[in-house]
Short mmCIF file of C-alpha atoms in Angstrom, two decimals:
data_model
loop_
_atom_site.label_atom_id
_atom_site.label_comp_id
_atom_site.label_asym_id
_atom_site.label_seq_id
_atom_site.Cartn_x
_atom_site.Cartn_y
_atom_site.Cartn_z
CA MET A 1 0.00 0.00 0.00
CA ALA A 2 1.90 3.02 -1.28
CA LYS A 3 1.64 6.14 0.82
CA ILE A 4 2.53 9.54 -0.58
CA MET A 5 3.04 12.75 1.37
CA VAL A 6 2.06 16.02 -0.28
CA VAL A 7 3.96 19.02 1.09
CA ASN A 8 3.41 22.74 0.54
CA CYS A 9 6.07 24.90 2.18
CA GLY A 10 5.58 28.61 2.70
CA SER A 11 8.12 31.03 4.14
CA SER A 12 6.90 30.31 7.69
CA SER A 13 4.57 27.34 7.22
CA LEU A 14 4.42 23.72 6.14
CA LYS A 15 1.13 22.15 5.03
CA PHE A 16 0.89 18.40 4.54
CA GLN A 17 -1.45 15.61 3.51
CA LEU A 18 -0.67 11.90 3.62
CA PHE A 19 -2.44 9.81 0.97
CA GLU A 20 -3.08 6.07 0.87
CA MET A 21 -2.88 5.79 -2.90
CA ASP A 22 -4.70 2.47 -3.32
CA ASN A 23 -7.98 4.32 -2.73
CA GLU A 24 -6.64 7.91 -2.87
CA GLU A 25 -7.71 8.42 0.75
CA VAL A 26 -6.28 11.21 2.92
CA ILE A 27 -5.04 9.47 6.07
CA THR A 28 -3.89 12.60 7.85
CA SER A 29 -3.41 16.29 7.16
CA GLY A 30 -2.25 19.36 8.97
CA ILE A 31 -0.03 22.41 9.10
CA VAL A 32 2.92 23.83 11.00
CA GLU A 33 2.48 27.61 11.25
CA ARG A 34 4.80 30.37 12.46
CA ILE A 35 8.00 28.42 11.73
CA GLY A 36 10.92 30.40 13.13
CA TYR A 37 9.01 31.49 16.23
CA GLU A 38 8.87 30.28 19.83
CA ASP A 39 5.08 30.00 19.59
CA ALA A 40 4.73 28.01 16.38
CA ILE A 41 1.42 26.18 15.98
CA PHE A 42 1.17 22.53 14.94
CA THR A 43 -2.21 21.18 13.88
CA ILE A 44 -2.84 17.59 12.80
CA LYS A 45 -6.06 15.81 11.80
CA TYR A 46 -6.31 12.01 11.90
CA ASN A 47 -8.90 9.34 12.72
CA GLY A 48 -11.61 11.99 12.94
CA LYS A 49 -9.65 13.92 15.57
CA LYS A 50 -7.96 17.31 15.44
CA GLU A 51 -5.07 18.20 17.73
CA THR A 52 -3.31 21.55 18.07
CA LYS A 53 -0.29 22.49 20.14
CA THR A 54 2.02 25.48 20.46
CA LEU A 55 5.78 24.96 20.62
CA SER A 56 9.09 26.29 19.36
CA VAL A 57 9.88 25.33 15.74
CA PRO A 58 13.09 27.17 14.75
CA THR A 59 13.37 26.00 11.11
CA HIS A 60 11.69 23.86 8.44
CA ASN A 61 14.00 20.99 9.44
CA GLU A 62 12.36 20.91 12.87
CA ALA A 63 8.93 21.25 11.25
CA VAL A 64 9.53 18.14 9.13
CA ALA A 65 10.91 16.26 12.15
CA LEU A 66 7.85 17.30 14.19
CA LEU A 67 5.54 16.03 11.47
CA LEU A 68 7.32 12.69 11.07
CA ASP A 69 7.56 12.12 14.84
CA ASN A 70 3.80 12.63 15.14
CA LEU A 71 3.08 10.20 12.31
CA LEU A 72 5.00 7.54 14.25
CA ASP A 73 3.84 8.48 17.76
CA LYS A 74 0.17 8.42 16.73
CA HIS A 75 0.67 5.18 14.77
CA ILE A 76 -0.56 6.82 11.58
CA VAL A 77 2.38 4.92 10.09
CA GLU A 78 4.38 2.21 11.85
CA SER A 79 7.52 3.02 9.87
CA LEU A 80 8.57 5.95 7.72
CA ASP A 81 9.46 3.36 5.06
CA GLU A 82 5.72 3.17 4.35
CA ILE A 83 5.95 6.65 2.79
CA LYS A 84 7.32 5.90 -0.67
CA GLY A 85 7.08 9.38 -2.15
CA ILE A 86 6.84 13.06 -1.30
CA GLY A 87 5.18 15.45 -3.74
CA HIS A 88 6.03 19.12 -3.36
CA ARG A 89 3.99 22.06 -4.56
CA VAL A 90 6.25 24.63 -6.24
CA VAL A 91 4.80 28.00 -7.27
CA GLN A 92 7.20 29.02 -10.05
CA GLY A 93 8.59 26.65 -12.65
CA GLY A 94 9.27 29.28 -15.29
CA SER A 95 9.56 27.99 -18.85
CA TYR A 96 11.56 24.98 -17.67
CA PHE A 97 8.71 22.75 -16.53
CA ASP A 98 5.49 21.91 -18.36
CA SER A 99 4.73 18.91 -16.14
CA SER A 100 5.62 17.44 -12.76
CA VAL A 101 9.14 16.03 -12.40
CA ARG A 102 11.28 13.91 -10.11
CA ILE A 103 13.50 16.19 -8.04
CA ASP A 104 17.24 15.95 -8.60
CA ASP A 105 20.09 18.44 -8.33
CA ASP A 106 19.28 19.95 -11.73
CA VAL A 107 15.63 20.52 -10.79
CA LYS A 108 16.67 22.10 -7.49
CA ALA A 109 19.10 24.36 -9.33
CA LYS A 110 16.35 25.55 -11.67
CA ILE A 111 13.95 26.19 -8.76
CA GLU A 112 16.71 28.24 -7.15
CA GLU A 113 17.39 30.11 -10.40
CA LEU A 114 13.71 31.10 -10.53
CA ILE A 115 13.67 32.58 -7.00
CA PRO A 116 13.66 36.17 -8.38
CA LEU A 117 10.30 35.42 -10.05
CA ALA A 118 8.79 34.13 -6.78
CA PRO A 119 11.16 35.19 -3.99
CA LEU A 120 9.06 34.16 -0.99
CA HIS A 121 7.63 30.98 -2.46
CA ASN A 122 10.48 29.29 -4.33
CA GLN A 123 12.97 29.93 -1.54
CA ALA A 124 10.59 28.29 0.94
CA HIS A 125 9.92 25.36 -1.41
CA LEU A 126 13.65 24.67 -1.68
CA ILE A 127 14.06 24.75 2.09
CA GLY A 128 11.17 22.29 2.43
CA ILE A 129 12.52 20.00 -0.28
CA ASN A 130 15.95 19.87 1.36
CA ALA A 131 14.44 19.30 4.80
CA CYS A 132 12.37 16.36 3.52
CA MET A 133 15.34 14.89 1.64
CA LYS A 134 17.44 15.09 4.80
CA ALA A 135 14.77 13.46 6.95
CA MET A 136 13.67 10.80 4.43
CA PRO A 137 16.54 10.11 2.02
CA ASP A 138 14.97 6.89 0.70
CA ALA A 139 11.65 8.45 -0.37
CA GLY A 140 11.35 9.64 -3.95
CA GLU A 141 10.56 13.35 -4.25
CA THR A 142 8.64 15.12 -7.00
CA ALA A 143 7.72 18.71 -7.79
CA THR A 144 4.42 19.92 -9.23
CA PHE A 145 4.52 23.50 -10.50
CA ASP A 146 1.68 26.03 -10.33
CA THR A 147 2.90 27.41 -13.65
CA ALA A 148 3.26 24.12 -15.57
CA PHE A 149 -0.33 23.88 -16.85
CA HIS A 150 -0.04 27.32 -18.43
CA GLN A 151 3.00 26.40 -20.54
CA THR A 152 0.62 25.53 -23.39
CA MET A 153 -0.44 29.18 -23.82
CA PRO A 154 0.41 30.60 -27.26
CA ALA A 155 3.05 33.34 -27.32
CA LYS A 156 0.45 35.99 -28.18
CA ASN A 157 -1.12 35.31 -24.79
CA TYR A 158 2.03 35.37 -22.65
CA ILE A 159 4.46 37.85 -24.23
CA TYR A 160 4.25 41.37 -22.79
CA PRO A 161 4.35 44.25 -25.33
CA ILE A 162 7.62 45.64 -23.95
CA PRO A 163 11.07 45.36 -25.61
CA TYR A 164 11.47 41.69 -26.54
CA GLU A 165 14.89 41.33 -24.95
CA TYR A 166 13.31 41.58 -21.48
CA TYR A 167 11.70 38.24 -22.32
CA THR A 168 14.73 36.61 -23.92
CA ASP A 169 17.31 37.92 -21.45
CA HIS A 170 15.33 38.14 -18.22
CA LYS A 171 12.40 35.70 -18.65
CA ILE A 172 9.81 38.46 -18.12
CA ARG A 173 6.50 37.11 -19.44
CA LYS A 174 3.12 35.90 -18.22
CA TYR A 175 3.42 32.63 -16.29
CA GLY A 176 0.09 32.48 -14.49
CA ALA A 177 -0.61 30.61 -11.27
CA HIS A 178 -3.17 28.21 -9.73
CA GLY A 179 -2.29 25.91 -12.65
CA THR A 180 -2.76 22.69 -10.69
CA SER A 181 -6.23 23.83 -9.61
CA HIS A 182 -7.17 24.97 -13.11
CA TYR A 183 -6.01 21.61 -14.47
CA TYR A 184 -8.01 19.57 -11.94
CA VAL A 185 -11.21 21.58 -12.28
CA SER A 186 -11.06 21.78 -16.07
CA GLN A 187 -10.52 18.01 -16.35
CA ARG A 188 -13.47 17.31 -14.04
CA THR A 189 -15.57 19.73 -16.10
CA ILE A 190 -14.62 17.96 -19.33
CA GLU A 191 -15.65 14.66 -17.70
CA TYR A 192 -19.07 16.15 -16.96
CA LEU A 193 -19.31 17.31 -20.59
CA GLY A 194 -18.77 13.71 -21.72
CA HIS A 195 -15.16 14.00 -22.95
CA PRO A 196 -15.96 15.72 -26.27
CA GLU A 197 -13.21 15.85 -28.90
CA HIS A 198 -13.17 19.65 -28.63
CA SER A 199 -14.10 21.69 -25.56
CA ASN A 200 -13.90 25.27 -24.33
CA VAL A 201 -14.03 25.80 -20.58
CA ILE A 202 -13.52 28.83 -18.33
CA VAL A 203 -12.39 28.06 -14.77
CA CYS A 204 -12.92 30.71 -12.08
CA HIS A 205 -10.61 30.02 -9.13
CA LEU A 206 -11.93 32.58 -6.66
CA GLY A 207 -10.32 32.59 -3.23
CA ALA A 208 -8.12 35.05 -1.35
CA GLY A 209 -6.01 34.74 -4.47
CA ALA A 210 -8.15 34.66 -7.59
CA SER A 211 -7.52 33.82 -11.23
CA LEU A 212 -9.40 32.71 -14.31
CA CYS A 213 -8.24 30.32 -16.99
CA ALA A 214 -9.46 29.77 -20.54
CA VAL A 215 -9.02 26.06 -21.28
CA LYS A 216 -9.17 24.93 -24.92
CA ASP A 217 -9.34 21.18 -25.57
CA GLY A 218 -8.06 20.49 -22.06
CA LYS A 219 -5.05 22.83 -22.32
CA SER A 220 -4.49 26.26 -20.83
CA TYR A 221 -5.03 28.88 -23.54
CA ASN A 222 -4.91 32.02 -21.39
CA THR A 223 -4.98 32.97 -17.72
CA SER A 224 -5.44 36.16 -15.74
CA MET A 225 -2.38 36.15 -13.45
CA GLY A 226 0.87 37.31 -14.99
CA LEU A 227 4.58 37.35 -14.22
CA THR A 228 3.41 37.11 -10.60
CA PRO A 229 0.05 36.46 -8.92
CA LEU A 230 -0.51 40.23 -8.61
CA ALA A 231 -2.08 40.58 -12.06
CA GLY A 232 -5.61 39.84 -13.21
CA VAL A 233 -8.84 40.22 -11.25
CA MET A 234 -9.27 42.04 -7.95
CA MET A 235 -8.42 39.79 -5.00
CA SER A 236 -8.55 39.76 -1.22
CA THR A 237 -5.61 42.12 -0.73
CA ARG A 238 -4.10 42.23 -4.25
CA CYS A 239 -5.08 44.91 -6.73
CA GLY A 240 -5.13 42.88 -9.94
CA ASP A 241 -4.71 44.76 -13.22
CA ILE A 242 -3.87 48.48 -12.88
CA ASP A 243 -2.07 51.11 -14.96
CA ALA A 244 1.66 50.54 -14.37
CA SER A 245 2.15 54.32 -14.16
CA VAL A 246 0.47 54.25 -10.74
CA ILE A 247 3.79 52.94 -9.41
CA ASP A 248 5.75 55.84 -10.89
CA TYR A 249 3.19 58.34 -9.62
CA LEU A 250 3.40 57.00 -6.05
CA ASP A 251 7.18 57.06 -6.23
CA GLU A 252 7.42 60.61 -7.62
CA ASN A 253 4.62 62.31 -5.68
CA LEU A 254 4.25 60.34 -2.44
CA HIS A 255 7.94 59.35 -2.24
CA MET A 256 7.07 55.70 -1.65
CA SER A 257 9.78 53.13 -2.29
CA ILE A 258 9.21 50.38 -4.86
CA LYS A 259 9.26 47.87 -2.00
CA ASP A 260 6.54 49.77 -0.12
CA ILE A 261 4.44 50.18 -3.26
CA THR A 262 4.72 46.47 -4.08
CA ASN A 263 3.78 45.59 -0.51
CA MET A 264 0.76 47.91 -0.71
CA LEU A 265 -0.40 46.45 -4.04
CA ASN A 266 -0.04 42.89 -2.72
CA LYS A 267 -1.20 43.18 0.87
CA LYS A 268 -3.25 46.35 1.32
CA SER A 269 -5.29 46.56 -1.88
CA GLY A 270 -8.12 44.53 -3.39
CA LEU A 271 -11.22 44.02 -1.27
CA LEU A 272 -9.36 45.30 1.80
CA GLY A 273 -8.09 48.44 0.12
CA VAL A 274 -11.39 49.51 -1.43
CA SER A 275 -13.71 48.52 1.42
CA GLY A 276 -11.47 49.56 4.30
CA VAL A 277 -13.14 46.71 6.17
CA SER A 278 -11.47 43.41 5.38
CA GLY A 279 -9.94 41.24 2.70
CA ASP A 280 -12.43 38.50 3.58
CA MET A 281 -15.44 38.57 1.26
CA ARG A 282 -17.73 37.44 4.11
CA ASP A 283 -16.82 40.49 6.19
CA VAL A 284 -17.16 42.80 3.19
CA LYS A 285 -20.61 41.36 2.43
CA ALA A 286 -21.72 41.84 6.04
CA ALA A 287 -20.56 45.48 5.96
CA ALA A 288 -22.30 46.05 2.62
CA ASP A 289 -25.54 44.61 4.02
CA GLU A 290 -25.30 47.17 6.83
CA GLY A 291 -25.06 50.00 4.31
CA ASN A 292 -21.30 50.50 4.03
CA GLU A 293 -20.92 52.15 0.61
CA ARG A 294 -17.23 51.34 0.20
CA ALA A 295 -17.95 47.69 0.94
CA LYS A 296 -20.66 47.76 -1.73
CA LEU A 297 -18.21 49.34 -4.17
CA ALA A 298 -15.57 46.69 -3.42
CA ILE A 299 -18.07 43.95 -4.25
CA ASP A 300 -19.16 45.75 -7.42
CA ILE A 301 -15.55 46.02 -8.62
CA PHE A 302 -14.83 42.36 -7.80
CA ILE A 303 -17.88 41.20 -9.76
CA ARG A 304 -17.10 43.55 -12.64
CA ARG A 305 -13.49 42.39 -12.98
CA VAL A 306 -14.39 38.67 -12.97
CA ALA A 307 -17.24 39.24 -15.44
CA ASP A 308 -14.90 41.20 -17.72
CA TYR A 309 -12.44 38.30 -17.85
CA ILE A 310 -15.22 35.80 -18.57
CA GLY A 311 -16.30 38.02 -21.47
CA LYS A 312 -12.72 38.36 -22.70
CA TYR A 313 -12.15 34.60 -22.64
CA PHE A 314 -15.50 33.93 -24.29
CA VAL A 315 -14.32 36.04 -27.24
CA GLN A 316 -10.88 34.41 -27.32
CA LEU A 317 -12.28 30.88 -27.25
CA GLY A 318 -15.00 31.64 -29.79
CA LYS A 319 -17.58 29.71 -27.79
CA VAL A 320 -17.81 28.36 -24.26
CA ASP A 321 -19.20 24.96 -23.30
CA ALA A 322 -18.91 25.41 -19.54
CA ILE A 323 -17.87 27.76 -16.75
CA SER A 324 -16.72 26.21 -13.46
CA PHE A 325 -16.32 27.91 -10.09
CA THR A 326 -13.85 26.71 -7.47
CA ALA A 327 -11.85 27.77 -4.35
CA GLY A 328 -13.11 29.48 -1.18
CA ILE A 329 -15.38 32.12 -2.70
CA GLY A 330 -16.12 30.19 -5.88
CA GLU A 331 -17.28 27.13 -3.96
CA ASN A 332 -18.94 28.69 -0.91
CA ALA A 333 -20.49 32.03 -1.93
CA PRO A 334 -23.58 31.38 -4.08
CA TRP A 335 -24.47 35.07 -4.05
CA VAL A 336 -21.10 35.93 -5.67
CA ARG A 337 -21.64 33.29 -8.36
CA LYS A 338 -25.14 34.65 -9.00
CA LEU A 339 -23.95 38.26 -9.40
CA ILE A 340 -21.14 37.22 -11.75
CA LEU A 341 -23.43 35.05 -13.86
CA GLU A 342 -26.08 37.77 -14.00
CA ALA A 343 -23.42 40.20 -15.23
CA VAL A 344 -22.57 37.96 -18.20
CA GLY A 345 -25.80 35.99 -18.47
CA GLN A 346 -27.62 38.03 -21.08
CA ALA A 347 -24.61 38.22 -23.39
CA LEU A 348 -23.71 34.54 -23.06
CA GLY A 349 -27.20 33.05 -22.72
CA ILE A 350 -26.60 31.73 -19.20
CA VAL A 351 -29.60 30.78 -17.07
CA ILE A 352 -28.99 29.88 -13.41
CA ASP A 353 -30.80 27.14 -11.49
CA ASP A 354 -31.25 29.14 -8.28
CA ASP A 355 -32.03 26.10 -6.13
CA ALA A 356 -28.92 24.20 -7.24
CA ASN A 357 -26.80 27.33 -6.82
CA GLU A 358 -28.11 28.22 -3.36
CA ASN A 359 -28.68 24.84 -1.76
CA GLY A 360 -26.50 22.20 -3.38
CA LYS A 361 -23.30 20.73 -1.96
CA GLY A 362 -20.08 19.56 -3.57
CA GLU A 363 -19.67 19.04 -7.30
CA ARG A 364 -22.81 20.01 -9.18
CA LEU A 365 -24.41 21.65 -12.18
CA ILE A 366 -25.94 25.03 -11.26
CA SER A 367 -27.22 26.14 -14.67
CA ALA A 368 -30.78 25.52 -15.87
CA PRO A 369 -31.50 23.07 -18.74
CA GLU A 370 -32.19 25.95 -21.14
CA SER A 371 -28.83 27.64 -20.42
CA LYS A 372 -26.58 27.89 -23.49
CA VAL A 373 -23.51 27.47 -21.28
CA LYS A 374 -23.31 24.83 -18.54
CA VAL A 375 -22.14 26.16 -15.18
CA TYR A 376 -20.59 23.95 -12.50
CA VAL A 377 -19.30 24.22 -8.95
CA ILE A 378 -16.29 21.91 -8.59
CA PRO A 379 -14.25 21.94 -5.35
CA THR A 380 -10.59 21.90 -6.29
CA ASN A 381 -8.16 19.23 -5.14
CA GLU A 382 -4.61 20.30 -5.94
CA GLU A 383 -3.12 17.87 -3.41
CA LEU A 384 -4.68 14.88 -5.16
CA VAL A 385 -3.16 16.00 -8.48
CA ILE A 386 0.27 16.30 -6.82
CA ALA A 387 -0.10 12.84 -5.21
CA ARG A 388 -1.22 11.24 -8.49
CA ASP A 389 1.69 12.81 -10.35
CA ALA A 390 4.14 11.59 -7.70
CA LYS A 391 2.75 8.05 -7.93
CA LYS A 392 3.08 8.07 -11.71
CA ILE A 393 6.58 9.57 -11.83
CA LEU A 394 7.92 7.31 -9.07
CA ASN A 395 6.23 4.19 -10.55
CA LEU A 396 4.54 3.36 -7.25
#
């Protein structure tokens, strides 16, 4: 019975899921938060229980050791030899990787080379990879890249209209993100459509980070995030698309540093920046319901930006067979889905089944029979994709 661990390392966190691959069951999952602090938080779920404790976790090496010790102490595994593979999520794979790969020194070198394109993420991924290799040298390790799915985009959709040498010499181009989620949801959508020879699908991954993807015949054709996850639609605290001259204006007139501007655009903008209330859509909705005009405006902009991208991708694809919603907002906020679909419904011939949208659970069709475009809610499962890829690559 092959077990595979899926690991997602952030700069101060380590998320994990352990899969029993015979039935693709999650045996245990959890997270180590606040790595590097005396009051780090370790949470583990297993056998229907959830345990949390606070302790000192100086580095990712200790986080991995903590995780493995708990797997043994709680008899989730009797021996670490049961874990045959470890699949790592890696945010930025650049143009090097169009699929998941087994990790070797060359792969690690390329992940390191790409740190400037994702400084927080790729650095943390490398630390996590090395920590896991040190703790479990006999387990095969694989990397699944958020950017890989988008490597099928045509050049006209990823080259920026700036001097071409910035692309050739410095790798500045659109890479996109959420690729593993867009892949999973688009493939599930195509299954619901009956595996037609040709298909056009738009996936709306709407969470704290949000992106859309136009999927043509099962391959990414265009996506809303860019060189980094800052581009595209409005998000929880990220601005999405804006005039690049805003940066120069803030520098010249408000004497803000590029670092401060970038921090503001990433962490103080979006729903939080416009509403002044929160980056959490639930809080913004509550404030709007109480009459907060800025909260209402934040929601209006969010809906408008997503609807605009759906319209853009409809034109680029020529026709759309299905639109699928996923991630925190996409899966759990029927009122957001309704507003977005109403914004594009007349133009695209979409008719919503209000009962299915409001009251259903899990994967489901939420468009009415007469709708010209099918609309689905499909909870994403990036970890399962990573585990499946690891199993395939490692021949488990």
